[in-house]
Amino acid sequence: KQLKQIIAAGKERTVSHVNQDILEEAWAPIGYRRKNKPPIALISLGIIVFAIAIVLSPPSQNWIALTYNALAKTVRIAVDLTIVAAIALFVSILFTPLEALSWWAGWSEDRPLEYPGTRVKDPKGDLPASRYVVYLDGINQGSFQYLPEVNLLLDALAEATPSDVLIVKGIMPYSVDNRPLTENRLLSFLWRAIDSIAIKNPTHPVAAIVNIRNLVAVAVAADPRYGPIQNQALAQVLFESLLHFGYRVGSKAPITLIGYSGGGQMSLGAVSFLKQATGAPIEVISLAGVMSGNGGTMEVERLYHLVGEKDLVEKIGAIMFPGRWQIAILSNWNRAKRRGKINFISLGNVA
């Protein structure tokens, strides 16, 4: 309900539609304390190290070799293919930062955006949209197929917002050219198999492979050295997508980016470049986003950060990124907070 109100409100003077009591409560400073690791964690670590030492010992290696040789030929081939596939995926994940660097160097072919995204709901009439909203999914996104919960959210949002608000989905924020992992890539066949498992069961261990790959892209975007390259590439994708759906440069029609999880960091990182290209006011709605606060924080019109009280993953951002520490008074994040650009909205006692 709060998310619908924010989108419908649009400009700062109508932000009062958002529940004021929730905003005032969210503004209260939140402290984080590191808990001491229980002894059981150290014991578990010791057991793991001991097990690795046993496996790497010469007698254990001989036993593994004998077991492997005793397997049937078909089973050995399956094991070999599994190992090769795992190594290939690992190398692919390591090369994720090179995708942005190759785009910056001009090694990739310069061509129109092949996947501009899709409308959540077809507009009524031919009038231009008064506001453009683009959704950027979390790090579990491997293709343009969303989880059922995401589709329900976007459909409900489209029904609740005015008819002249255009909502776009189908953007892959972890790719410099909006290519999903499952198409037009060297290992697309492997990513398709992994993504099909992740869509059916997001908690499956195999689904973590997509998360890790996209997490690397988020880390690159958050890095103050290489982040501008990744963020500019995403801004170009967003800009071309907006043009595809009728955005008129110079109209200064407001833009809203909705980012879930890692999509929060990607949205905020692209703000500076997208604002420079469009000249329009840009707002970001972060749904439990993990953000560094390095880029885009001072250029965004307003950042609405929605998070549950039990969401431990989101709290990582406030700990691991020094720019979000309260003592970093000159950081972009804290300067934006003092100027009232960042609104913290509690989603209640949820994870």
Coordinates of C-alpha atoms in Angstrom, one line a residue:
K1 CA 0.0 0.0 0.0
Q2 CA 2.8 2.4 0.9
L3 CA 4.6 1.6 -2.4
K4 CA 1.4 2.3 -4.4
Q5 CA 1.0 5.7 -2.6
I6 CA 4.6 6.7 -3.3
I7 CA 4.2 6.0 -7.1
A8 CA 0.8 7.7 -7.2
A9 CA 2.1 10.8 -5.2
G10 CA 5.0 11.5 -7.6
K11 CA 6.2 14.9 -6.6
E12 CA 7.6 15.9 -3.2
R13 CA 4.7 18.2 -2.3
T14 CA 2.3 15.1 -2.4
V15 CA 4.5 12.9 -0.3
S16 CA 2.1 13.4 2.6
H17 CA 0.0 10.7 1.1
V18 CA 2.5 8.3 2.7
N19 CA 1.7 7.5 6.3
Q20 CA 3.5 10.2 8.3
D21 CA 3.7 8.1 11.4
I22 CA 5.6 5.4 9.7
L23 CA 8.0 7.9 8.2
E24 CA 8.7 9.6 11.5
E25 CA 9.3 6.2 13.1
A26 CA 11.7 5.1 10.3
W27 CA 13.7 8.3 10.7
A28 CA 14.8 7.3 14.2
P29 CA 18.5 6.2 14.1
I30 CA 19.1 2.5 14.1
G31 CA 22.1 1.1 15.8
Y32 CA 23.8 -2.1 14.8
R33 CA 25.9 -4.2 17.2
R34 CA 28.0 -7.1 16.3
K35 CA 27.2 -10.2 18.3
N36 CA 30.0 -12.3 19.5
K37 CA 30.3 -15.6 17.7
P38 CA 29.2 -18.5 19.8
P39 CA 31.7 -21.2 20.6
I40 CA 29.8 -23.7 18.4
A41 CA 30.7 -21.6 15.3
L42 CA 34.4 -22.0 16.1
I43 CA 33.9 -25.7 16.8
S44 CA 32.2 -26.1 13.4
L45 CA 35.0 -24.3 11.7
G46 CA 37.5 -26.6 13.2
I47 CA 35.6 -29.6 12.1
I48 CA 35.4 -28.3 8.5
V49 CA 39.2 -27.6 8.5
F50 CA 39.9 -31.1 9.9
A51 CA 37.7 -32.7 7.3
I52 CA 39.4 -30.8 4.4
A53 CA 42.8 -31.9 5.8
I54 CA 41.7 -35.5 5.8
V55 CA 40.4 -35.3 2.3
L56 CA 43.6 -33.8 1.0
S57 CA 45.9 -36.2 2.7
P58 CA 47.7 -38.8 0.5
P59 CA 45.7 -41.9 1.8
S60 CA 42.4 -40.1 1.1
Q61 CA 43.5 -39.1 -2.4
N62 CA 44.4 -42.7 -3.1
W63 CA 41.0 -43.8 -1.9
I64 CA 39.2 -41.2 -4.0
A65 CA 41.2 -42.4 -7.1
L66 CA 40.4 -46.0 -6.5
T67 CA 36.7 -45.2 -6.0
Y68 CA 36.6 -43.2 -9.2
N69 CA 38.3 -46.0 -11.2
A70 CA 35.8 -48.5 -9.9
L71 CA 32.8 -46.5 -11.3
A72 CA 31.2 -47.6 -14.5
K73 CA 32.3 -45.8 -17.6
T74 CA 29.0 -44.0 -18.0
V75 CA 29.1 -42.7 -14.5
R76 CA 32.7 -41.5 -14.9
I77 CA 31.6 -39.6 -18.0
A78 CA 28.8 -38.0 -16.1
V79 CA 31.1 -37.0 -13.3
D80 CA 33.7 -35.6 -15.7
L81 CA 31.0 -33.5 -17.4
T82 CA 29.7 -32.2 -14.1
I83 CA 33.2 -31.2 -13.1
V84 CA 33.8 -29.4 -16.4
A85 CA 30.4 -27.6 -16.2
A86 CA 31.2 -26.5 -12.6
I87 CA 34.6 -25.2 -13.7
A88 CA 33.1 -23.4 -16.7
L89 CA 30.5 -21.7 -14.5
F90 CA 33.1 -20.7 -12.0
V91 CA 35.2 -19.1 -14.8
S92 CA 32.1 -17.4 -16.1
I93 CA 31.4 -15.8 -12.7
L94 CA 35.0 -14.6 -12.4
F95 CA 34.8 -13.0 -15.8
T96 CA 31.6 -11.1 -14.9
P97 CA 33.5 -7.8 -14.3
L98 CA 35.1 -8.1 -17.7
E99 CA 31.7 -7.7 -19.4
A100 CA 31.5 -4.1 -18.2
L101 CA 35.1 -3.4 -19.1
S102 CA 34.7 -4.9 -22.6
W103 CA 31.7 -2.7 -23.1
W104 CA 33.6 0.4 -22.0
A105 CA 36.5 -0.5 -24.3
G106 CA 34.2 -0.8 -27.3
W107 CA 34.9 -4.5 -27.9
S108 CA 31.3 -5.4 -27.9
E109 CA 29.2 -4.7 -31.0
D110 CA 27.4 -1.3 -30.9
R111 CA 23.8 -2.1 -31.9
P112 CA 20.4 -1.0 -30.8
L113 CA 19.0 -2.5 -27.6
E114 CA 17.7 -6.0 -28.5
Y115 CA 15.6 -6.4 -25.4
P116 CA 14.0 -3.1 -24.4
G117 CA 11.7 -4.6 -21.8
T118 CA 7.9 -4.9 -21.8
R119 CA 5.0 -2.9 -20.4
V120 CA 3.3 -4.3 -17.3
K121 CA 0.0 -2.9 -18.6
D122 CA -0.9 -1.5 -22.0
P123 CA -1.8 2.2 -21.8
K124 CA -5.3 3.5 -22.6
G125 CA -5.2 6.0 -25.4
D126 CA -2.3 7.7 -27.2
L127 CA -1.4 10.3 -24.6
P128 CA 2.2 10.3 -23.4
A129 CA 2.8 9.0 -20.0
S130 CA 3.1 11.4 -17.1
R131 CA 5.6 9.2 -15.2
Y132 CA 7.8 6.3 -16.2
V133 CA 8.5 3.5 -13.7
V134 CA 11.1 0.8 -14.4
Y135 CA 11.4 -2.3 -12.2
L136 CA 14.9 -3.9 -11.5
D137 CA 14.7 -7.3 -10.0
G138 CA 17.0 -8.9 -7.4
I139 CA 20.1 -11.0 -7.8
N140 CA 18.1 -14.1 -8.4
Q141 CA 17.2 -12.9 -11.9
G142 CA 18.7 -15.1 -14.6
S143 CA 16.2 -14.4 -17.3
F144 CA 13.2 -12.2 -18.1
Q145 CA 10.9 -14.7 -16.3
Y146 CA 10.0 -13.4 -12.8
L147 CA 8.9 -15.3 -9.8
P148 CA 5.1 -15.4 -9.3
E149 CA 5.4 -13.0 -6.3
V150 CA 7.1 -10.4 -8.4
N151 CA 4.5 -10.6 -11.2
L152 CA 1.7 -10.2 -8.6
L153 CA 3.4 -7.1 -7.2
L154 CA 3.8 -5.5 -10.6
D155 CA 0.3 -6.3 -11.7
A156 CA -1.2 -4.9 -8.4
L157 CA 1.0 -1.8 -8.8
A158 CA -0.2 -1.2 -12.4
E159 CA -3.8 -1.5 -11.3
A160 CA -3.4 0.9 -8.4
T161 CA -1.5 3.6 -10.3
P162 CA -3.1 6.1 -12.7
S163 CA -3.5 5.0 -16.3
D164 CA -1.0 7.6 -17.5
V165 CA 1.8 6.0 -15.4
L166 CA 3.8 3.5 -17.6
I167 CA 5.5 0.7 -15.8
V168 CA 8.3 -1.3 -17.5
K169 CA 9.6 -4.7 -16.6
G170 CA 12.0 -7.1 -18.3
I171 CA 15.3 -5.2 -17.6
M172 CA 18.3 -7.3 -16.6
P173 CA 20.3 -4.8 -14.4
Y174 CA 23.3 -7.1 -14.1
S175 CA 24.1 -7.1 -17.8
V176 CA 25.6 -4.1 -19.7
D177 CA 23.4 -4.8 -22.8
N178 CA 20.3 -6.2 -21.1
R179 CA 21.1 -9.8 -22.1
P180 CA 19.8 -12.5 -19.8
L181 CA 22.1 -15.3 -18.8
T182 CA 19.9 -17.7 -20.6
E183 CA 20.3 -16.3 -24.1
N184 CA 23.1 -15.5 -26.6
R185 CA 25.9 -16.5 -24.2
L186 CA 28.6 -19.2 -24.5
L187 CA 27.1 -21.1 -21.5
S188 CA 23.5 -20.2 -22.1
F189 CA 22.5 -23.9 -22.0
L190 CA 23.9 -24.3 -18.5
W191 CA 22.3 -21.0 -17.3
R192 CA 18.9 -22.2 -18.7
A193 CA 19.1 -25.4 -16.7
I194 CA 20.0 -23.5 -13.6
D195 CA 17.4 -20.8 -14.1
S196 CA 14.6 -23.4 -14.6
I197 CA 15.5 -24.9 -11.3
A198 CA 15.6 -21.5 -9.6
I199 CA 12.2 -20.4 -11.0
K200 CA 10.6 -23.6 -9.7
N201 CA 12.4 -23.5 -6.3
P202 CA 14.3 -20.3 -5.4
T203 CA 15.7 -21.9 -2.2
H204 CA 17.3 -24.8 -4.2
P205 CA 21.1 -24.8 -3.7
V206 CA 21.7 -24.7 -7.4
A207 CA 19.8 -21.3 -7.5
A208 CA 22.7 -19.8 -5.5
I209 CA 24.9 -20.0 -8.6
V210 CA 22.8 -17.2 -10.3
N211 CA 22.8 -15.2 -7.1
I212 CA 26.6 -15.4 -6.8
R213 CA 27.1 -14.4 -10.5
N214 CA 24.8 -11.3 -10.1
L215 CA 26.3 -10.5 -6.7
V216 CA 29.6 -10.0 -8.4
A217 CA 28.0 -7.5 -10.8
V218 CA 26.5 -5.7 -7.8
A219 CA 29.9 -5.6 -6.1
V220 CA 31.4 -4.0 -9.3
A221 CA 28.6 -1.4 -9.4
A222 CA 29.2 -0.5 -5.7
D223 CA 33.0 -0.1 -6.3
P224 CA 34.0 3.6 -6.6
R225 CA 36.7 2.7 -9.1
Y226 CA 34.9 0.4 -11.6
G227 CA 31.3 1.1 -10.6
P228 CA 30.9 4.1 -12.9
I229 CA 31.5 1.8 -15.9
Q230 CA 28.8 -0.7 -14.9
N231 CA 26.4 2.0 -13.8
Q232 CA 26.8 4.0 -17.1
A233 CA 26.1 0.8 -19.1
L234 CA 22.9 0.2 -17.1
A235 CA 21.9 3.9 -17.5
Q236 CA 22.2 3.5 -21.3
V237 CA 20.0 0.4 -21.2
L238 CA 17.4 2.3 -19.2
F239 CA 17.6 5.3 -21.5
E240 CA 17.1 3.3 -24.6
S241 CA 14.3 1.4 -23.0
L242 CA 12.6 4.6 -22.1
L243 CA 12.9 6.0 -25.6
H244 CA 11.4 2.7 -26.9
F245 CA 8.3 3.3 -24.8
G246 CA 7.9 6.9 -26.0
Y247 CA 9.9 8.9 -23.5
R248 CA 10.6 12.4 -25.0
V249 CA 13.9 13.8 -24.1
G250 CA 13.5 17.4 -22.9
S251 CA 10.0 16.7 -21.5
K252 CA 11.4 16.2 -18.1
A253 CA 8.7 13.6 -17.3
P254 CA 9.6 12.2 -13.9
I255 CA 11.2 8.7 -13.7
T256 CA 11.0 6.2 -10.9
L257 CA 13.3 3.2 -10.5
I258 CA 12.1 0.4 -8.3
G259 CA 14.9 -1.9 -7.2
Y260 CA 14.6 -5.1 -5.2
S261 CA 17.6 -6.4 -3.3
G262 CA 20.6 -5.9 -5.5
G263 CA 18.4 -4.0 -7.9
G264 CA 18.4 -1.2 -5.3
Q265 CA 22.2 -0.7 -5.7
M266 CA 21.9 -0.9 -9.5
S267 CA 19.1 1.6 -9.6
L268 CA 20.9 4.1 -7.4
G269 CA 24.1 3.7 -9.3
A270 CA 22.5 4.5 -12.6
V271 CA 20.7 7.7 -11.4
S272 CA 23.6 10.1 -12.1
F273 CA 24.0 9.1 -15.8
L274 CA 20.3 8.7 -16.5
K275 CA 19.6 12.1 -15.1
Q276 CA 22.4 13.6 -17.2
A277 CA 20.8 12.0 -20.3
T278 CA 17.2 12.9 -19.6
G279 CA 17.4 16.0 -17.4
A280 CA 14.4 14.6 -15.6
P281 CA 13.9 14.2 -11.8
I282 CA 14.5 10.6 -10.8
E283 CA 13.2 8.9 -7.7
V284 CA 14.4 5.5 -6.4
I285 CA 12.3 3.0 -4.4
S286 CA 14.4 0.4 -2.7
L287 CA 12.7 -2.8 -1.7
A288 CA 15.1 -4.2 0.9
G289 CA 18.0 -3.0 -1.2
V290 CA 21.6 -3.4 -0.2
M291 CA 23.2 -0.1 -1.2
S292 CA 26.7 1.3 -0.8
G293 CA 25.5 4.9 -1.1
N294 CA 28.5 5.9 -3.2
G295 CA 26.9 7.0 -6.4
G296 CA 23.6 8.7 -7.2
T297 CA 22.7 9.5 -3.7
M298 CA 23.1 13.2 -4.1
E299 CA 21.6 13.3 -7.6
V300 CA 18.4 11.4 -6.7
E301 CA 15.3 13.5 -6.0
R302 CA 14.2 11.1 -3.3
L303 CA 15.2 7.7 -2.2
Y304 CA 12.5 5.6 -0.4
H305 CA 14.1 2.7 1.4
L306 CA 11.5 0.1 2.4
V307 CA 12.8 -2.7 4.7
G308 CA 11.6 -5.2 7.2
E309 CA 12.8 -5.1 10.8
K310 CA 14.0 -8.7 10.6
D311 CA 15.8 -8.3 7.2
L312 CA 19.4 -9.3 8.1
V313 CA 20.6 -9.2 4.5
E314 CA 19.7 -5.5 4.1
K315 CA 21.6 -4.6 7.3
I316 CA 24.8 -5.9 5.7
G317 CA 24.9 -2.8 3.5
A318 CA 25.0 -0.5 6.5
I319 CA 27.9 -2.4 8.0
M320 CA 30.1 -3.4 5.0
F321 CA 30.0 0.0 3.2
P322 CA 31.9 2.7 5.2
G323 CA 30.0 5.5 3.4
R324 CA 26.9 4.5 5.3
W325 CA 28.5 4.6 8.7
Q326 CA 27.2 7.5 10.9
I327 CA 30.7 8.7 11.6
A328 CA 31.3 9.3 7.8
I329 CA 29.6 12.6 8.0
L330 CA 31.0 13.8 4.7
S331 CA 29.9 10.8 2.7
N332 CA 27.3 11.2 0.0
W333 CA 24.9 8.9 1.9
N334 CA 25.0 11.0 5.1
R335 CA 24.9 14.3 3.2
A336 CA 21.8 13.1 1.4
K337 CA 20.2 12.1 4.7
R338 CA 20.8 15.5 6.2
R339 CA 19.1 17.1 3.1
G340 CA 16.1 14.9 3.5
K341 CA 16.6 12.9 0.3
I342 CA 16.4 9.5 2.0
N343 CA 13.2 8.2 3.6
F344 CA 13.4 5.0 5.6
I345 CA 10.1 3.2 5.7
S346 CA 9.6 0.2 7.9
L347 CA 7.7 -2.8 6.6
G348 CA 7.1 -4.1 10.1
N349 CA 8.3 -7.2 11.8
V350 CA 9.1 -9.1 8.7
A351 CA 12.3 -10.5 7.1

